[in-house]
Coordinates of C-alpha atoms in Angstrom, one line a residue:
Chain A
X107 CA -67.4 -40.1 -12.4
X108 CA -69.3 -43.2 -11.5
X109 CA -68.9 -46.3 -13.8
X110 CA -72.0 -45.4 -15.9
X111 CA -70.4 -42.1 -16.9
X112 CA -67.3 -43.7 -18.2
X113 CA -67.3 -44.5 -21.8
X114 CA -66.8 -48.1 -22.8
X115 CA -63.6 -47.2 -24.7
X116 CA -60.6 -47.3 -22.3
X117 CA -58.9 -43.9 -21.9
X118 CA -55.2 -43.3 -21.8
X119 CA -54.4 -41.7 -18.4
X120 CA -54.0 -37.9 -18.8
X121 CA -53.4 -35.0 -16.5
X122 CA -57.1 -34.3 -16.4
X123 CA -58.4 -37.8 -15.8
X124 CA -55.6 -38.7 -13.4
X125 CA -56.6 -35.8 -11.2
X126 CA -60.3 -36.7 -11.5
X127 CA -59.5 -40.3 -10.6
X128 CA -57.5 -39.4 -7.5
X129 CA -60.1 -36.9 -6.4
X130 CA -63.0 -39.3 -6.8
X131 CA -61.4 -42.4 -5.3
X132 CA -60.8 -43.1 -1.6
X133 CA -58.8 -46.4 -1.9
X134 CA -56.4 -47.7 -4.4
X135 CA -56.1 -51.5 -4.8
X136 CA -52.8 -52.5 -6.2
X137 CA -51.8 -55.8 -7.7
X138 CA -48.1 -56.5 -6.9
X139 CA -46.3 -58.6 -9.5
X140 CA -45.9 -56.4 -12.6
X141 CA -47.3 -53.3 -10.8
X142 CA -45.3 -52.7 -7.7
X143 CA -42.4 -55.0 -8.5
X144 CA -41.0 -57.6 -10.9
X145 CA -39.5 -60.3 -8.8
X146 CA -37.4 -58.5 -6.2
X147 CA -37.0 -55.3 -8.2
X148 CA -39.2 -52.4 -7.5
X149 CA -40.7 -50.8 -10.6
X150 CA -39.5 -47.2 -11.2
X151 CA -41.4 -44.5 -9.3
X152 CA -43.5 -46.8 -7.2
X153 CA -42.3 -45.6 -3.8
X154 CA -42.9 -41.9 -4.6
X155 CA -46.3 -42.6 -6.1
X156 CA -47.5 -44.6 -3.0
X157 CA -46.1 -41.8 -0.8
X158 CA -48.1 -39.1 -2.8
X159 CA -51.3 -41.2 -2.5
X160 CA -50.8 -41.6 1.2
X161 CA -50.1 -37.9 1.6
X162 CA -53.5 -37.2 0.0
X163 CA -55.2 -39.4 2.5
X164 CA -55.9 -42.3 0.1
X165 CA -56.2 -45.8 1.6
X166 CA -53.9 -48.3 0.0
X167 CA -54.4 -52.1 -0.3
X168 CA -52.4 -54.7 -2.1
X169 CA -54.4 -57.5 -3.6
X170 CA -52.1 -60.1 -5.0
X171 CA -52.8 -63.5 -6.5
X172 CA -49.3 -64.7 -5.8
X173 CA -49.8 -67.2 -3.0
X174 CA -46.1 -68.0 -2.4
X175 CA -46.0 -65.6 0.6
X176 CA -48.2 -65.0 3.6
X177 CA -49.3 -61.4 4.5
X178 CA -46.5 -61.3 7.0
X179 CA -44.0 -62.3 4.5
X180 CA -45.3 -59.7 2.0
X181 CA -45.1 -57.0 4.6
X182 CA -41.4 -58.0 5.2
X183 CA -40.8 -57.8 1.4
X184 CA -42.3 -54.3 1.2
X185 CA -40.1 -53.2 4.1
X186 CA -37.0 -54.7 2.5
X187 CA -37.8 -52.6 -0.6
X188 CA -38.1 -49.5 1.5
X189 CA -41.9 -49.2 1.5
X190 CA -43.9 -49.2 4.7
X191 CA -46.9 -51.4 4.4
X192 CA -48.8 -53.1 7.3
X193 CA -49.9 -56.7 7.2
X194 CA -53.6 -55.7 7.2
X195 CA -53.2 -53.7 4.0
X196 CA -52.2 -56.9 2.2
X197 CA -54.8 -59.3 0.7
X198 CA -52.9 -62.2 -0.8
X199 CA -54.6 -65.3 -2.3
X200 CA -52.8 -67.4 0.4
X201 CA -54.8 -65.4 3.0
X202 CA -58.0 -65.7 0.8
X203 CA -57.7 -69.5 0.8
X204 CA -57.5 -69.7 4.6
X205 CA -60.4 -67.2 4.9
X206 CA -62.5 -69.2 2.5
X207 CA -62.2 -72.2 4.7
X208 CA -62.9 -70.1 7.8
X209 CA -66.1 -68.4 6.5
X210 CA -67.3 -71.8 5.3
X211 CA -66.8 -73.4 8.7
X212 CA -64.3 -75.9 7.5
X213 CA -63.6 -78.3 10.4
X214 CA -60.2 -77.7 12.1
X215 CA -60.2 -81.5 12.7
X216 CA -59.7 -82.0 9.0
X217 CA -56.5 -81.5 7.2
X218 CA -55.7 -79.3 4.1
X219 CA -53.4 -80.7 1.5
X220 CA -51.4 -78.0 -0.2
X221 CA -49.9 -77.8 -3.7
X222 CA -48.1 -74.5 -3.1
X223 CA -45.4 -72.7 -1.1
X224 CA -45.0 -71.6 2.5
X225 CA -47.4 -68.7 2.2
X226 CA -50.4 -70.9 2.1
X227 CA -49.2 -73.1 4.9
X228 CA -48.6 -70.1 7.1
X229 CA -52.0 -68.5 6.5
X230 CA -53.7 -71.8 7.1
X231 CA -52.0 -72.1 10.4
X232 CA -52.8 -68.6 11.4
X233 CA -56.4 -69.3 10.7
X234 CA -56.3 -72.4 12.9
X235 CA -56.1 -75.1 10.2
X236 CA -53.5 -77.9 9.6
X237 CA -51.9 -77.6 6.2
X238 CA -49.9 -80.6 5.0
X239 CA -47.9 -81.1 1.8
X240 CA -46.5 -78.0 0.2
X241 CA -42.8 -77.5 0.9
X242 CA -42.5 -80.6 3.0
X243 CA -43.4 -82.8 0.0
X244 CA -40.9 -81.0 -2.3
X245 CA -38.4 -83.9 -2.3
X246 CA -40.9 -86.8 -2.1
X247 CA -41.2 -89.3 -4.9
X248 CA -43.6 -92.2 -5.4
X249 CA -41.5 -95.0 -6.9
X250 CA -44.0 -96.0 -9.4
X251 CA -41.5 -97.9 -11.3
X252 CA -41.4 -100.4 -8.5
X253 CA -45.2 -100.6 -8.3
X254 CA -45.0 -98.7 -5.0
X255 CA -48.3 -97.0 -4.3
X256 CA -48.6 -94.1 -1.9
X257 CA -51.0 -93.8 1.1
X258 CA -53.0 -90.7 1.4
X259 CA -54.7 -89.3 4.5
X260 CA -58.4 -89.9 4.5
X261 CA -58.9 -86.9 6.9
X262 CA -57.8 -84.4 4.2
X263 CA -61.0 -82.4 3.6
X264 CA -59.6 -79.7 1.3
X265 CA -56.9 -79.4 -1.4
X266 CA -55.5 -75.9 -1.9
X267 CA -53.6 -75.4 -5.2
X268 CA -51.4 -72.3 -5.8
X269 CA -48.1 -71.5 -7.5
X270 CA -45.6 -74.2 -6.6
X271 CA -42.1 -74.0 -8.0
X272 CA -41.4 -77.4 -6.4
X273 CA -44.3 -79.2 -8.1
X274 CA -43.7 -82.9 -8.6
X275 CA -45.5 -86.1 -9.4
X276 CA -45.9 -87.1 -5.8
X277 CA -47.8 -83.9 -4.9
X278 CA -50.0 -84.3 -8.0
X279 CA -50.7 -87.9 -7.2
X280 CA -51.4 -87.2 -3.5
X281 CA -53.8 -84.3 -4.3
X282 CA -55.5 -86.4 -7.0
X283 CA -56.2 -89.2 -4.5
X284 CA -57.6 -86.7 -2.0
X285 CA -60.0 -85.1 -4.6
X286 CA -61.0 -88.4 -6.2
X287 CA -61.3 -90.6 -3.1
X288 CA -62.1 -88.4 0.0
X289 CA -65.8 -87.8 -0.1
X290 CA -66.7 -84.0 -0.2
X291 CA -63.1 -82.9 -0.4
X292 CA -63.0 -79.3 -1.4
X293 CA -60.8 -78.2 -4.4
X294 CA -59.7 -74.6 -3.8
X295 CA -57.5 -72.7 -6.3
X296 CA -55.7 -69.5 -5.0
X297 CA -55.9 -68.3 -8.6
X298 CA -55.5 -69.3 -12.2
X299 CA -53.0 -66.9 -13.6
X300 CA -51.4 -68.4 -16.7
X301 CA -48.1 -66.7 -16.1
X302 CA -46.4 -64.1 -13.9
X303 CA -43.3 -62.0 -13.6
X304 CA -41.6 -63.8 -10.7
X305 CA -38.3 -62.4 -11.8
X306 CA -37.6 -59.2 -13.6
X307 CA -37.0 -60.6 -17.1
X308 CA -39.2 -63.6 -17.7
X309 CA -42.9 -64.4 -17.7
X310 CA -43.0 -67.8 -16.0
X311 CA -45.8 -70.3 -15.4
X312 CA -48.3 -69.2 -12.8
X313 CA -50.7 -71.0 -10.4
X314 CA -52.9 -71.7 -13.4
X315 CA -50.4 -74.2 -14.5
X316 CA -50.7 -76.3 -11.3
X317 CA -54.5 -75.8 -11.2
X318 CA -54.8 -77.0 -14.9
X319 CA -52.9 -80.1 -14.0
X320 CA -55.2 -80.9 -11.0
X321 CA -58.4 -80.1 -13.0
X322 CA -57.3 -82.7 -15.5
X323 CA -56.4 -85.5 -13.1
X324 CA -59.2 -85.0 -10.7
X325 CA -61.8 -84.2 -13.4
X326 CA -63.1 -81.5 -11.1
X327 CA -63.3 -77.7 -11.3
X328 CA -61.9 -75.6 -8.4
X329 CA -63.4 -72.8 -6.3
X330 CA -61.2 -69.8 -7.1
X331 CA -60.6 -67.4 -4.2
X332 CA -58.1 -65.0 -5.8
X333 CA -58.8 -62.5 -8.6
X334 CA -61.0 -62.4 -10.7
X335 CA -63.2 -64.1 -8.1
X336 CA -64.9 -61.4 -5.9
X337 CA -64.4 -63.4 -2.7
X338 CA -61.7 -61.0 -1.3
X339 CA -63.9 -57.9 -1.9
X340 CA -66.1 -58.8 1.2
X341 CA -63.1 -58.4 3.4
X342 CA -62.2 -55.0 1.8
X343 CA -65.8 -53.8 2.2
X344 CA -65.6 -54.7 5.9
X345 CA -62.4 -52.8 6.2
X346 CA -63.6 -49.6 4.7
X347 CA -66.5 -47.3 5.4
X348 CA -67.1 -46.7 1.7
X349 CA -68.2 -48.8 -1.3
X350 CA -66.6 -50.2 -4.4
X351 CA -67.3 -47.1 -6.5
X352 CA -64.8 -45.3 -4.3
X353 CA -62.1 -47.8 -5.1
X354 CA -59.7 -48.1 -8.1
X355 CA -58.1 -51.4 -9.0
X356 CA -54.7 -51.0 -10.5
X357 CA -53.3 -54.1 -12.2
X358 CA -51.3 -55.5 -15.1
X359 CA -53.6 -58.4 -16.0
X360 CA -56.9 -58.1 -17.9
X361 CA -58.3 -61.5 -17.0
X362 CA -57.6 -61.2 -13.2
X363 CA -57.0 -57.6 -12.0
X364 CA -59.3 -55.7 -14.4
X365 CA -62.0 -58.3 -14.4
X366 CA -61.9 -58.3 -10.6
X367 CA -62.2 -54.5 -10.5
X368 CA -65.1 -54.5 -13.0
X369 CA -67.0 -57.4 -11.4
X370 CA -67.0 -55.6 -8.1
X371 CA -67.8 -52.1 -9.5
X372 CA -64.4 -50.5 -8.9
X373 CA -62.8 -48.1 -11.3
X374 CA -60.0 -49.8 -13.1
X375 CA -56.5 -48.8 -14.3
X376 CA -54.4 -51.1 -16.5
X377 CA -50.6 -50.7 -16.4
X378 CA -48.3 -52.1 -19.1
X379 CA -45.4 -52.7 -16.6
X380 CA -46.3 -56.4 -16.3
X381 CA -47.7 -59.1 -18.6
X382 CA -50.1 -57.1 -20.8
X383 CA -49.0 -54.8 -23.7
X384 CA -51.0 -52.1 -25.4
X385 CA -51.4 -54.4 -28.4
X386 CA -52.9 -57.1 -26.1
X387 CA -55.4 -54.6 -24.9
X388 CA -56.3 -53.5 -28.3
X389 CA -56.4 -57.0 -29.8
X390 CA -60.0 -57.7 -31.2
X391 CA -60.0 -61.0 -29.2
X392 CA -59.8 -59.1 -25.9
X393 CA -63.2 -58.2 -24.4
X394 CA -62.0 -56.9 -21.1
X395 CA -61.7 -53.1 -21.2
X396 CA -60.3 -51.1 -18.2
X397 CA -61.5 -47.5 -17.6
X398 CA -58.0 -46.2 -18.0
X399 CA -54.6 -47.5 -19.1
X400 CA -51.1 -46.2 -18.8
X401 CA -47.5 -47.4 -19.0
X402 CA -46.7 -47.7 -15.3
X403 CA -48.1 -46.8 -11.9
X404 CA -45.9 -43.7 -11.4
X405 CA -47.6 -42.0 -14.4
X406 CA -50.2 -41.1 -11.7
X407 CA -47.5 -39.0 -10.0
X408 CA -46.0 -37.5 -13.2
X409 CA -49.3 -36.5 -14.7
X410 CA -50.3 -34.7 -11.5
X411 CA -47.3 -32.4 -11.9
X412 CA -45.5 -30.6 -9.1
Chain B
X182 CA -73.3 -107.2 -38.0
X183 CA -72.2 -103.8 -39.3
X184 CA -72.4 -100.8 -37.0
X185 CA -75.9 -99.9 -38.2
X186 CA -77.3 -103.2 -37.1
X187 CA -76.0 -102.8 -33.6
X188 CA -78.6 -101.3 -31.2
X189 CA -77.6 -98.1 -29.4
X190 CA -77.9 -99.9 -26.0
X191 CA -74.5 -101.6 -25.1
X192 CA -74.9 -105.3 -24.9
X193 CA -73.2 -107.5 -22.2
X194 CA -70.9 -110.0 -23.9
X195 CA -72.6 -113.4 -24.2
X196 CA -71.7 -116.7 -25.8
X197 CA -73.7 -115.8 -28.9
X198 CA -72.5 -112.3 -29.5
X199 CA -68.9 -113.1 -28.5
X200 CA -68.9 -115.8 -31.2
X201 CA -70.5 -113.4 -33.7
X202 CA -67.9 -110.7 -32.8
X203 CA -65.0 -113.0 -33.4
X204 CA -66.4 -114.3 -36.6
X205 CA -67.1 -110.9 -38.0
X206 CA -63.8 -109.2 -37.0
X207 CA -60.4 -109.7 -38.6
X208 CA -58.3 -107.5 -36.2
X209 CA -58.6 -106.9 -32.5
X210 CA -57.1 -103.6 -31.3
X211 CA -56.2 -103.7 -27.6
X212 CA -55.5 -101.0 -25.2
X213 CA -52.8 -102.1 -22.7
X214 CA -53.1 -100.4 -19.3
X215 CA -56.2 -101.8 -17.7
X216 CA -56.8 -104.4 -20.5
X217 CA -53.6 -106.4 -20.9
X218 CA -51.9 -105.4 -17.6
X219 CA -52.0 -103.2 -14.6
X220 CA -48.5 -101.9 -14.0
X221 CA -46.3 -104.9 -14.4
X222 CA -49.0 -107.4 -13.6
X223 CA -50.7 -109.3 -16.4
X224 CA -54.5 -109.4 -16.1
X225 CA -55.9 -112.9 -15.6
X226 CA -56.4 -114.9 -18.7
X227 CA -54.9 -112.4 -21.1
X228 CA -52.2 -114.8 -22.5
X229 CA -54.6 -117.6 -23.3
X230 CA -57.1 -115.2 -24.9
X231 CA -54.5 -113.7 -27.2
X232 CA -53.3 -117.2 -28.1
X233 CA -56.9 -118.3 -28.9
X234 CA -57.4 -115.2 -31.2
X235 CA -54.1 -115.8 -33.0
X236 CA -55.0 -119.4 -33.5
X237 CA -58.2 -118.3 -35.2
X238 CA -56.1 -116.1 -37.6
X239 CA -57.0 -112.8 -36.1
X240 CA -54.6 -109.9 -36.4
X241 CA -53.7 -108.3 -33.1
X242 CA -52.5 -104.8 -32.5
X243 CA -51.9 -102.9 -29.3
X244 CA -52.9 -99.3 -29.3
X245 CA -51.7 -97.6 -26.1
X246 CA -51.9 -94.0 -25.0
X247 CA -49.1 -94.6 -22.5
X248 CA -46.1 -92.8 -24.0
X249 CA -43.6 -93.8 -21.3
X250 CA -42.2 -96.6 -23.5
X251 CA -41.2 -96.9 -27.2
X252 CA -42.5 -99.7 -29.3
X253 CA -39.3 -101.5 -28.8
X254 CA -39.6 -101.1 -25.0
X255 CA -43.2 -102.4 -25.1
X256 CA -42.2 -105.4 -27.1
X257 CA -39.7 -106.2 -24.4
X258 CA -42.3 -105.8 -21.7
X259 CA -44.7 -108.2 -23.5
X260 CA -41.9 -110.7 -23.8
X261 CA -41.0 -110.4 -20.1
X262 CA -44.6 -111.2 -19.3
X263 CA -44.5 -114.3 -21.5
X264 CA -46.4 -112.9 -24.5
X265 CA -44.9 -112.8 -28.0
X266 CA -45.7 -109.5 -29.6
X267 CA -43.7 -107.9 -32.4
X268 CA -42.7 -104.2 -32.5
X269 CA -44.9 -103.5 -35.5
X270 CA -48.0 -104.8 -33.7
X271 CA -47.6 -101.9 -31.2
X272 CA -49.0 -98.4 -31.8
X273 CA -48.0 -96.3 -28.8
X274 CA -48.7 -92.6 -28.5
X275 CA -44.9 -92.1 -28.3
X276 CA -44.7 -93.6 -31.8
X277 CA -47.7 -91.5 -32.9
X278 CA -46.0 -88.3 -31.8
X279 CA -43.0 -89.0 -33.9
X280 CA -45.1 -90.1 -36.9
X281 CA -47.2 -86.9 -36.6
X282 CA -44.0 -84.9 -37.1
X283 CA -42.9 -87.1 -39.9
X284 CA -46.1 -86.9 -41.9
X285 CA -46.2 -83.2 -41.4
X286 CA -42.7 -82.8 -42.7
X287 CA -41.3 -81.3 -39.5
X288 CA -37.7 -80.2 -40.2
X289 CA -35.1 -82.5 -38.7
X290 CA -33.0 -79.3 -38.3
X291 CA -35.4 -78.2 -35.5
X292 CA -35.5 -79.6 -32.0
X293 CA -38.4 -81.2 -30.1
X294 CA -38.7 -80.4 -26.4
X295 CA -40.2 -83.3 -24.5
X296 CA -42.2 -83.3 -21.3
X297 CA -42.4 -87.1 -21.0
X298 CA -40.3 -90.2 -20.5
X299 CA -37.8 -92.1 -22.5
X300 CA -40.3 -93.7 -24.9
X301 CA -41.0 -90.4 -26.6
X302 CA -37.3 -89.5 -26.9
X303 CA -36.5 -93.0 -28.4
X304 CA -39.3 -92.8 -31.0
X305 CA -38.3 -89.3 -32.0
X306 CA -34.7 -90.5 -32.6
X307 CA -35.9 -93.5 -34.6
X308 CA -37.8 -91.1 -36.8
X309 CA -34.7 -88.9 -37.3
X310 CA -35.6 -86.1 -35.0
X311 CA -33.7 -84.6 -32.0
X312 CA -35.6 -84.8 -28.8
X313 CA -34.4 -82.7 -25.9
X314 CA -35.7 -82.4 -22.3
X315 CA -37.6 -85.3 -20.9
X316 CA -35.5 -87.6 -18.6
X317 CA -32.4 -85.4 -19.0
X318 CA -34.2 -82.5 -17.4
X319 CA -35.6 -84.5 -14.5
X320 CA -33.2 -83.0 -11.9
X321 CA -33.0 -79.5 -13.3
X322 CA -34.2 -76.5 -11.4
X323 CA -34.5 -72.9 -12.2
X324 CA -33.5 -71.0 -9.2
X325 CA -36.3 -68.5 -9.4
X326 CA -35.6 -67.4 -5.8
X327 CA -32.4 -65.8 -6.9
X328 CA -34.0 -64.1 -9.9
X329 CA -32.2 -66.5 -12.1
X330 CA -33.9 -66.9 -15.4
X331 CA -33.5 -69.8 -17.8
X332 CA -32.4 -69.8 -21.4
X333 CA -34.4 -71.7 -23.9
X334 CA -33.4 -72.9 -27.3
X335 CA -34.9 -70.9 -30.1
X336 CA -34.6 -73.8 -32.5
X337 CA -37.2 -75.8 -30.7
X338 CA -40.0 -76.2 -33.2
X339 CA -42.3 -78.6 -31.3
X340 CA -43.2 -79.4 -27.8
X341 CA -44.4 -83.0 -27.1
X342 CA -46.2 -83.5 -23.8
X343 CA -46.9 -87.0 -22.4
X344 CA -47.0 -88.7 -19.1
X345 CA -44.0 -87.6 -17.0
X346 CA -43.4 -89.0 -13.6
X347 CA -40.5 -86.6 -13.2
X348 CA -42.4 -83.5 -14.0
X349 CA -40.9 -80.4 -12.5
X350 CA -41.1 -76.6 -12.7
X351 CA -38.1 -76.4 -14.9
X352 CA -39.7 -78.5 -17.6
X353 CA -43.0 -76.6 -17.4
X354 CA -41.1 -73.3 -17.6
X355 CA -38.9 -74.4 -20.5
X356 CA -41.9 -75.8 -22.5
X357 CA -43.9 -72.7 -21.8
X358 CA -41.1 -70.5 -23.1
X359 CA -40.9 -72.6 -26.3
X360 CA -44.7 -72.4 -26.9
X361 CA -45.0 -68.7 -26.1
X362 CA -41.9 -67.4 -27.7
X363 CA -40.8 -69.6 -30.6
X364 CA -42.9 -68.6 -33.6
X365 CA -45.0 -71.5 -35.0
X366 CA -43.9 -73.9 -32.3
X367 CA -46.2 -77.0 -32.4
X368 CA -47.9 -78.2 -29.3
X369 CA -48.4 -82.0 -29.5
X370 CA -50.1 -84.1 -26.7
X371 CA -49.6 -87.8 -26.8
X372 CA -53.0 -88.1 -25.1
X373 CA -55.1 -86.5 -22.4
X374 CA -56.0 -89.4 -20.1
X375 CA -56.9 -88.1 -16.7
X376 CA -55.6 -91.1 -14.9
X377 CA -54.3 -94.6 -15.5
X378 CA -53.3 -97.8 -13.8
X379 CA -49.6 -97.5 -13.8
X380 CA -49.5 -99.9 -10.9
X381 CA -51.8 -102.7 -9.9
X382 CA -53.6 -100.9 -7.1
X383 CA -54.0 -97.2 -7.8
X384 CA -55.4 -94.9 -10.5
X385 CA -52.6 -92.3 -10.8
X386 CA -52.5 -89.0 -12.8
X387 CA -52.1 -89.6 -16.5
X388 CA -50.7 -87.4 -19.3
X389 CA -53.8 -85.3 -19.2
X390 CA -52.4 -83.8 -16.0
X391 CA -49.2 -82.6 -17.7
X392 CA -51.1 -81.5 -20.8
X393 CA -53.6 -79.5 -18.5
X394 CA -50.6 -77.7 -16.9
X395 CA -49.2 -76.8 -20.3
X396 CA -52.5 -75.6 -21.8
X397 CA -52.9 -73.3 -18.8
X398 CA -49.4 -71.7 -18.9
X399 CA -49.1 -71.5 -22.7
X400 CA -52.8 -70.5 -23.2
X401 CA -52.8 -72.8 -26.2
X402 CA -54.6 -76.1 -27.1
X403 CA -52.6 -79.1 -28.3
X404 CA -52.9 -81.4 -31.2
X405 CA -53.7 -84.8 -29.7
X406 CA -52.2 -87.8 -31.5
X407 CA -53.2 -90.7 -29.2
X408 CA -56.8 -91.9 -28.6
X409 CA -59.5 -90.7 -29.1
X410 CA -57.7 -88.8 -31.9
X411 CA -58.0 -90.9 -35.1
X412 CA -54.5 -90.1 -36.2
X413 CA -53.2 -93.6 -35.5
X414 CA -55.9 -95.2 -37.6
X415 CA -54.2 -94.2 -40.9
X416 CA -51.2 -96.3 -40.0
X417 CA -53.5 -99.3 -39.1
X418 CA -55.4 -99.0 -42.4
X419 CA -52.1 -99.0 -44.3
X420 CA -51.1 -102.2 -42.3
X421 CA -54.2 -104.1 -43.1
X422 CA -56.0 -105.1 -46.3
X423 CA -59.4 -104.6 -44.7
X424 CA -61.3 -101.5 -43.3
X425 CA -62.4 -100.4 -39.8
X426 CA -65.6 -102.3 -39.8
X427 CA -63.5 -105.5 -39.6
X428 CA -61.8 -104.2 -36.5
X429 CA -62.8 -104.3 -32.8
X430 CA -61.3 -101.9 -30.3
X431 CA -61.1 -103.3 -26.8
X432 CA -60.4 -100.8 -24.0
X433 CA -61.1 -99.8 -20.5
X434 CA -61.7 -96.0 -21.0
X435 CA -64.8 -94.6 -22.6
X436 CA -63.3 -91.2 -23.4
X437 CA -60.3 -92.5 -25.2
X438 CA -60.6 -96.2 -26.3
X439 CA -64.3 -96.5 -27.0
X440 CA -64.5 -93.0 -28.5
X441 CA -61.5 -93.8 -30.7
X442 CA -63.2 -97.1 -31.8
X443 CA -66.5 -95.3 -32.6
X444 CA -64.9 -92.4 -34.4
X445 CA -63.1 -94.7 -36.7
X446 CA -66.1 -97.0 -37.3
X447 CA -64.6 -100.0 -35.4
X448 CA -66.7 -102.3 -33.2
X449 CA -66.1 -101.6 -29.6
X450 CA -65.8 -103.7 -26.5
X451 CA -65.5 -102.1 -23.0
X452 CA -63.8 -104.1 -20.2
X453 CA -64.1 -103.3 -16.5
X454 CA -60.6 -104.4 -15.6
X455 CA -59.2 -100.8 -15.7
X456 CA -60.5 -97.4 -14.8
X457 CA -64.2 -97.7 -15.8
X458 CA -66.9 -99.5 -13.7
X459 CA -70.3 -100.7 -14.8
X460 CA -71.9 -97.9 -12.9
X461 CA -69.7 -95.3 -14.7
X462 CA -70.9 -96.8 -18.0
X463 CA -74.6 -96.6 -16.8
X464 CA -74.3 -93.1 -15.3
X465 CA -76.7 -90.7 -17.0
X466 CA -73.8 -88.2 -17.5
X467 CA -72.0 -90.7 -19.7
X468 CA -72.8 -90.4 -23.4
X469 CA -70.2 -92.8 -24.8
X470 CA -71.7 -96.2 -25.3
X471 CA -69.7 -99.2 -26.5
X472 CA -71.2 -102.0 -28.6
X473 CA -70.4 -104.5 -26.0
X474 CA -69.1 -104.6 -22.4
X475 CA -67.7 -107.3 -20.1
X476 CA -65.6 -107.7 -17.0
X477 CA -62.3 -108.6 -18.6
X478 CA -60.8 -109.5 -21.9
X479 CA -60.6 -113.3 -21.1
X480 CA -64.4 -113.4 -21.0
X481 CA -64.0 -113.7 -24.8
X482 CA -62.3 -117.0 -24.3
X483 CA -64.6 -118.3 -21.6
X484 CA -67.8 -117.5 -23.4
X485 CA -66.6 -119.3 -26.5
X486 CA -66.4 -122.5 -24.5
X487 CA -64.1 -125.5 -25.2

């Protein structure tokens, strides 16, 4: 059941192929928003499904583009929802941003300006970098009406942009100055998701919204470290003794989760518990086809039977 | 001196071609930010140059992408700077947004959600439409941390996005909901300028920044009514008894002012008193060439001599 044997047409998950999938895969990679939870609400059957997979000796990892939390904060969230997950099973785009700087030998003498939330700042600090902006600039305003310009720090060598529910003009202005005026300043996007389910009922603007704003004002394109970029896969490959063909990416977004899985040679399972519907999948304008699709993650458990 | 006689290579303004230009043109179209003023500071020599042009019987119009003010507010600003300009000489992108709805028979029963400042709201109201959002949503927040979703008005039939120095997540979320969920909701951008000189010293993020954010979260592309869109030219042509070849567009941006002038068949004069430098103009990556260029608008006066 390697990728060449799978037909191009996505298959609905069935008892037979669910069993095959579980037998042939050693690690399941799960997106979180829209797969594990919506906002602070666990999606039905998730806990039992994860338990079943663990009982079969499967390795589990959680690969999330949501940069609002650090790995530590995500582990806490899992625990609060009654699921035991360790920090090193979590690969968040906040962690990826810090790791990108690390593997590219970014100087710890330089600062990192953040449009984003505390997750990014925490991961930067854990990696030995100094993150500025983010939550501390949530209330700042440049009083442009009084011709009051702002000063920006010339030692900022990178701007990291992620989801920021306290986005404001000051942050956009500060980051624009860094990218336009600090020579060689890196522009890193945690991800470019258009929207996400940050709460249970609504699809709200995602990091792509903030990244789109910064692309426009800086007239630059970012390096993306979250899905569908394959940057995080290097860390997963170091973690496991097997390759991507033994992994299955489970996600709710075609343009991030499924594309990430396909680009890295994983098997892919699309679930409809998040932002994508079956009619989105089957729309002629969609060219990203998963290996399998099903309504929600716990179908894996139900289809296996008792 | 019709456009076919002009060589493709831009010419520095000289005594000879400045005289020719003034003789051959009946209306001068001026951009404002970076041409007339920077923030609240008039650029040197502007008042005398405008006076000279008026004394020669030239028609003057001010075509600005800055949507923060209405025509009325702009006329006040001109007066406060000692320059007499009437409202109907001003074509702001705030006015253009309202006119776009008008000429497209947008129903006054529907509402218009605004990411932008008071100028857009004022022009919408003058045109008989109901603008919501904008300044009144400057302090609003959706408490996403408490899983608190927001309600949006299903009767919003258009979203207008312009420069908004009080941009916040609430506005982005509200406008995203309107564009994604209200069938047929129009997405209108006043303009897509990356940056602008809203104060005298710094190039700050322009409307393009807010438009980029909304394109990303709505996954839609806007109708642009400001420069370089030629939408406003129809109104200028109705105002004057002559055609575009008798007009000269004077601006500081290649991708808005000069492109607008060229697309409509005007003569074009680039000035370096705003966001564009001579090296930007001569950079091989630039493919927008004005007919003429000079350091600032008042060179027109100086080159004519006494």
